[in-house]
CSV table of C-alpha atoms in Angstrom, one decimal:
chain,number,residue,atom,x,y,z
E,258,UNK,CA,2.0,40.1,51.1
E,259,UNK,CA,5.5,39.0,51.8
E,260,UNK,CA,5.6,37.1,48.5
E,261,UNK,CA,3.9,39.3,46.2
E,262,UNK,CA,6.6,41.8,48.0
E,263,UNK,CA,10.0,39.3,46.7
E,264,UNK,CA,8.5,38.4,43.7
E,265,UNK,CA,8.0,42.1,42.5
E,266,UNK,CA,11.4,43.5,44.3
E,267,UNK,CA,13.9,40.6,44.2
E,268,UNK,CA,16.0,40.7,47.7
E,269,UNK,CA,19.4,42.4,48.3
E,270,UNK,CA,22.3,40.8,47.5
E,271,UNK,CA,24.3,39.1,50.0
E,272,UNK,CA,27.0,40.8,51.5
E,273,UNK,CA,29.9,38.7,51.4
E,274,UNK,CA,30.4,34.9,51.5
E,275,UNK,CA,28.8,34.6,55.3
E,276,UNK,CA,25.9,37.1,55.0
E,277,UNK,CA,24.5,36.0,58.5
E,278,UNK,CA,24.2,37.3,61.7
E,279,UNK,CA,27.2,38.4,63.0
E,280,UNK,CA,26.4,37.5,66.7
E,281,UNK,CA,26.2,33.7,65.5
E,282,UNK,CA,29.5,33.4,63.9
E,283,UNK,CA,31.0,35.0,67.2
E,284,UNK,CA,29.3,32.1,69.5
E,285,UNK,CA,31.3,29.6,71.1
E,286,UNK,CA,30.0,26.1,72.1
E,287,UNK,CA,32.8,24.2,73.0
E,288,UNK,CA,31.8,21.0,74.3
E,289,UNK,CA,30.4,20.6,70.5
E,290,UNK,CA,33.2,22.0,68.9
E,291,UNK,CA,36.3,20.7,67.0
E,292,UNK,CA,37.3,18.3,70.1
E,293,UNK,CA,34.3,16.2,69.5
E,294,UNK,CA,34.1,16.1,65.9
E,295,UNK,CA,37.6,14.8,66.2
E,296,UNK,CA,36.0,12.3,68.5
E,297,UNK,CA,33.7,11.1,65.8
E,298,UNK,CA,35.9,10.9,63.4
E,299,UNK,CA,38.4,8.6,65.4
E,300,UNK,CA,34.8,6.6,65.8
E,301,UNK,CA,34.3,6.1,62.5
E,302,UNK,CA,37.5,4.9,61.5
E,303,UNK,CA,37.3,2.1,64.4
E,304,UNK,CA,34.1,1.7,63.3
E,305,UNK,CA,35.5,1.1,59.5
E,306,UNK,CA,38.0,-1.1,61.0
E,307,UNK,CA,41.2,1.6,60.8
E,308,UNK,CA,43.7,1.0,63.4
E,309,UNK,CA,44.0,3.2,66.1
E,310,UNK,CA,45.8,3.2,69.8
E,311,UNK,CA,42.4,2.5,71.4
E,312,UNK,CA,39.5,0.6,71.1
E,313,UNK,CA,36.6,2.8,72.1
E,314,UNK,CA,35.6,6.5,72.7
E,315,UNK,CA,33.7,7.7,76.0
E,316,UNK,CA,32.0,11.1,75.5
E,317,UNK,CA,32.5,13.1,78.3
E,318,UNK,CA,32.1,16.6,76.8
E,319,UNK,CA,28.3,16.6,77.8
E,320,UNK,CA,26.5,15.0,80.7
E,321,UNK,CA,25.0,12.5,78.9
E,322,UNK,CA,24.6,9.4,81.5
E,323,UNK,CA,22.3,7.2,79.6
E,324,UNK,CA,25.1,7.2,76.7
E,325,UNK,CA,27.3,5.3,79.1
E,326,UNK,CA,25.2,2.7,80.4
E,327,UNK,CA,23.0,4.8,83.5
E,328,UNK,CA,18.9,3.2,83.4
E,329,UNK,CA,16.6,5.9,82.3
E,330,UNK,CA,13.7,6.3,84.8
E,331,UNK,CA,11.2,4.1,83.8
E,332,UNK,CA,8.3,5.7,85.0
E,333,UNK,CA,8.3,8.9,82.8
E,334,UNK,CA,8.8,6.8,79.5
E,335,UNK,CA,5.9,4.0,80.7
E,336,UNK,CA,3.5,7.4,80.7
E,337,UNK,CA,4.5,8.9,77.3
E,338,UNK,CA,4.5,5.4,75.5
E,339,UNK,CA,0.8,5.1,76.6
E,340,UNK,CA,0.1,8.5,75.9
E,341,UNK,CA,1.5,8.4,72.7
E,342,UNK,CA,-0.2,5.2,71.7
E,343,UNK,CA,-3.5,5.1,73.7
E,344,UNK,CA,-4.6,1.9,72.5
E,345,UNK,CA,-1.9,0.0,74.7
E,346,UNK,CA,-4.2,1.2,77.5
E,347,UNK,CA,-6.7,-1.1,76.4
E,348,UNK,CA,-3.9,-4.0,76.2
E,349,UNK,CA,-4.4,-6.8,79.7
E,350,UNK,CA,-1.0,-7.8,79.2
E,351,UNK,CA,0.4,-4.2,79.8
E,352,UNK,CA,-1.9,-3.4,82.3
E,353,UNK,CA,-0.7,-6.7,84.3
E,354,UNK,CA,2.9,-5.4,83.1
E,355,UNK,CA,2.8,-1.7,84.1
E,356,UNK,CA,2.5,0.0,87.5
E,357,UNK,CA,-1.5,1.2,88.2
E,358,UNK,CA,0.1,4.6,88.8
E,359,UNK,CA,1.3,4.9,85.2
E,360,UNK,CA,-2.1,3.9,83.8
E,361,UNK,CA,-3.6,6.7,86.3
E,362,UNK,CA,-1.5,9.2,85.0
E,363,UNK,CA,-1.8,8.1,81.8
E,364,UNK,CA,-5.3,8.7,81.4
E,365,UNK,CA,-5.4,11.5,83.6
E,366,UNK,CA,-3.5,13.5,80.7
E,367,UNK,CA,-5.6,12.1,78.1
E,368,UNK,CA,-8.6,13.1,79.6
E,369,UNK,CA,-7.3,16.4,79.6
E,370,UNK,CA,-5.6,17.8,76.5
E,371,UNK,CA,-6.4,16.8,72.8
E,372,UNK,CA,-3.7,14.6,72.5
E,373,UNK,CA,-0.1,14.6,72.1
E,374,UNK,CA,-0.4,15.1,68.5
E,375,UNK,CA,-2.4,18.2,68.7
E,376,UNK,CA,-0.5,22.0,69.5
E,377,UNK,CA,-0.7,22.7,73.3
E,378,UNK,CA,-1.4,26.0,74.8
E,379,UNK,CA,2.0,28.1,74.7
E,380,UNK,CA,2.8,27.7,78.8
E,381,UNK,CA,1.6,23.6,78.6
E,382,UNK,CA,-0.6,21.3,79.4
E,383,UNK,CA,-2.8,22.3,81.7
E,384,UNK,CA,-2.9,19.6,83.3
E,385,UNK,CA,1.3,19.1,83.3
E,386,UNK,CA,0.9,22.7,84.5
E,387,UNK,CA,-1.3,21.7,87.6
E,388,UNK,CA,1.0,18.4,88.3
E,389,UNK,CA,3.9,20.9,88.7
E,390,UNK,CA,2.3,23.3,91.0
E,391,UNK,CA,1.5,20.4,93.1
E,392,UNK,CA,4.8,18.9,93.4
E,393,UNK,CA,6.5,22.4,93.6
E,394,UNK,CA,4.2,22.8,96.7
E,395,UNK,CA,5.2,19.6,98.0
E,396,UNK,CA,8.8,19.9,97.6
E,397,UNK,CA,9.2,23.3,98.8
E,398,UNK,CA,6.8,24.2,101.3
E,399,UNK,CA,6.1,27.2,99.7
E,400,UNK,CA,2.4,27.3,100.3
E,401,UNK,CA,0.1,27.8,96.8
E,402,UNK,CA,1.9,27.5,93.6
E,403,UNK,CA,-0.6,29.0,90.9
E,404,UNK,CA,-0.4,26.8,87.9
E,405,UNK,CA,-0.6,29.7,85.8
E,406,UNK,CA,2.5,30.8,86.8
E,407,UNK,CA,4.5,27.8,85.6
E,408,UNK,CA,5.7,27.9,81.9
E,409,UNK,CA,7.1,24.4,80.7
E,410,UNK,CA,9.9,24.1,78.3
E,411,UNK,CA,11.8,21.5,76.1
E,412,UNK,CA,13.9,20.8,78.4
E,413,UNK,CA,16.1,23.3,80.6
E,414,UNK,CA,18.2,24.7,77.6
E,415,UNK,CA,14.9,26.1,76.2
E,416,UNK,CA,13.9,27.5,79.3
E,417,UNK,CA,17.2,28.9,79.8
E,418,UNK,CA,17.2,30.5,76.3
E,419,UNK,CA,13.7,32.2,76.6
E,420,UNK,CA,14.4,33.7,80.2
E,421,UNK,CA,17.7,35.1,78.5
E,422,UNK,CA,15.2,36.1,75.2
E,423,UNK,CA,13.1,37.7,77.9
E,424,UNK,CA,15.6,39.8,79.3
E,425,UNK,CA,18.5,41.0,77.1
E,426,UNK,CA,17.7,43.9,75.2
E,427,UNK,CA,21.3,45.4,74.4
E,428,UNK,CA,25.1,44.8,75.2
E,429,UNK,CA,24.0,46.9,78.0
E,430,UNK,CA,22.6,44.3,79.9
E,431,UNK,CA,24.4,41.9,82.1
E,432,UNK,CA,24.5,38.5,83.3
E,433,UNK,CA,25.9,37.0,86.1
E,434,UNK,CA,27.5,33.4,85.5
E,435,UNK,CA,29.6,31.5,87.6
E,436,UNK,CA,33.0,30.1,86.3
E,437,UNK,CA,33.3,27.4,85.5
E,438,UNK,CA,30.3,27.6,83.4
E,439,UNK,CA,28.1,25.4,80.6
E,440,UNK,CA,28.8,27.2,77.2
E,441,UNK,CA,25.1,27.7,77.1
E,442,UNK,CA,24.6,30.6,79.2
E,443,UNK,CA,27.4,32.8,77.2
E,444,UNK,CA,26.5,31.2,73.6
E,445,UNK,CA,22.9,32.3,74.2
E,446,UNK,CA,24.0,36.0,75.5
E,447,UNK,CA,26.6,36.3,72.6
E,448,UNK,CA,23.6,35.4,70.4
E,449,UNK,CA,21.3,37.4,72.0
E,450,UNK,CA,23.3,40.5,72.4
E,451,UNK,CA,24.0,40.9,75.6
E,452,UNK,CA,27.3,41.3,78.4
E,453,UNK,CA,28.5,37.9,80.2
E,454,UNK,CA,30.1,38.6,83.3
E,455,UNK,CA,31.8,35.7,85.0
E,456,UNK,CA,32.7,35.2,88.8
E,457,UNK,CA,34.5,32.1,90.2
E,458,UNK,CA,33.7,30.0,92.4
E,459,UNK,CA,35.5,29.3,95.7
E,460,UNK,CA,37.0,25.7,95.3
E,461,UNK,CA,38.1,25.3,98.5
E,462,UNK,CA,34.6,25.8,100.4
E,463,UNK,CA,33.0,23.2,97.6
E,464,UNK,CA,32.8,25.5,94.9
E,465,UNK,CA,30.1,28.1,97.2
E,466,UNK,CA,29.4,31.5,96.3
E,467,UNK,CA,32.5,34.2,98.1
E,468,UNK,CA,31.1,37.5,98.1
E,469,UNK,CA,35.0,38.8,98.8
């Protein structure tokens, strides 16, 4: 329907030379911003062999520990490999190689879902669901965790964003944020139309909370 629609009424013009939403251009997400393309140009001249008062660059702007030299947990990336690839399950040497745990778990998500290739349901894997429940249980004492109450993300920036989706409607609605803050929280409200309002953090009682 949509493009019998175009083709028969051709689309607006654009208005201006940066037709796009307006709530994007006003977004500000700093530790991405002109500082560190400075810092990757400065790379790429060393890189190209231009002289410059130092001899390396150390990215600080993001907490990005495994960029600096910090050993991923292996335990995590032994699962996904042999999820991703399930014929290394059927490999002796990797099996002699790998923790019996991560073959457990392995196959225990296998069993379960259609694959990693395949779409998921929208909250997760079931089965990733009912592993989280578990070790929220576990680790909080808080009795039953339904699994159908957990709702996995890419990572915490996506689950940050669709909470935020979830609950902005208008510039009418608030948010809370501590300052300092990551730029996520007020580039995703600027984006999504809502109200940031900061509050700082008592530095001298280890950044807590002061009500006062």
């Amino acid at each position: 329907f949509l493009s019998v629609y175009f083709f028969s009424h051709p689309p607006p013009p654009m208005r201006g030379p940066l037709a796009v939403n307006p709530r994007l251009l006003r977004m500000e997400y700093a530790v991405r911003g002109p500082l560190v393309l400075k810092a990757l140009a400065h790379e790429r001249a060393l890189r190209a062999g231009e002289p410059r008062p130092f001899t390396s660059i150390i990215y600080c702007n993001i907490g990005n520990p495994q960029a600096v030299g910090q050993v991923p947990v292996t335990f995590p990336r032994q699962v996904l490999a042999l999820c991703m690839c399930p014929q290394l399950l059927q490999e002796p040497a990797l099996r002699a190689a790998f923790p019996k745990d991560v073959f457990a778990r392995a196959e225990r998500i296998l069993q379960n879902c259609h694959g990693l290739g395949a779409y998921s349901e929208s909250a997760g894997l079931p089965v990733v669901q009912e592993a989280v429940a578990r070790f929220i249980e576990e680790r909080d004492g808080v009795g039953v965790c339904d699994p159908e109450s957990v709702f996995l993300t890419n990572g915490a920036s996506e689950g940050v964003k669709t909470v935020l989706e979830l609950l902005l409607r208008d510039e009418r609605d608030a948010v809370l944020v501590p300052i300092p803050q990551y730029p996520l929280y007020s580039a995703s409200i600027t984006r999504l139309g809502g109200a940031l309002l900061g509050y700082h953090l008592d530095e001298e009682s280890r950044w807590a909370l002061s009500v006062e």
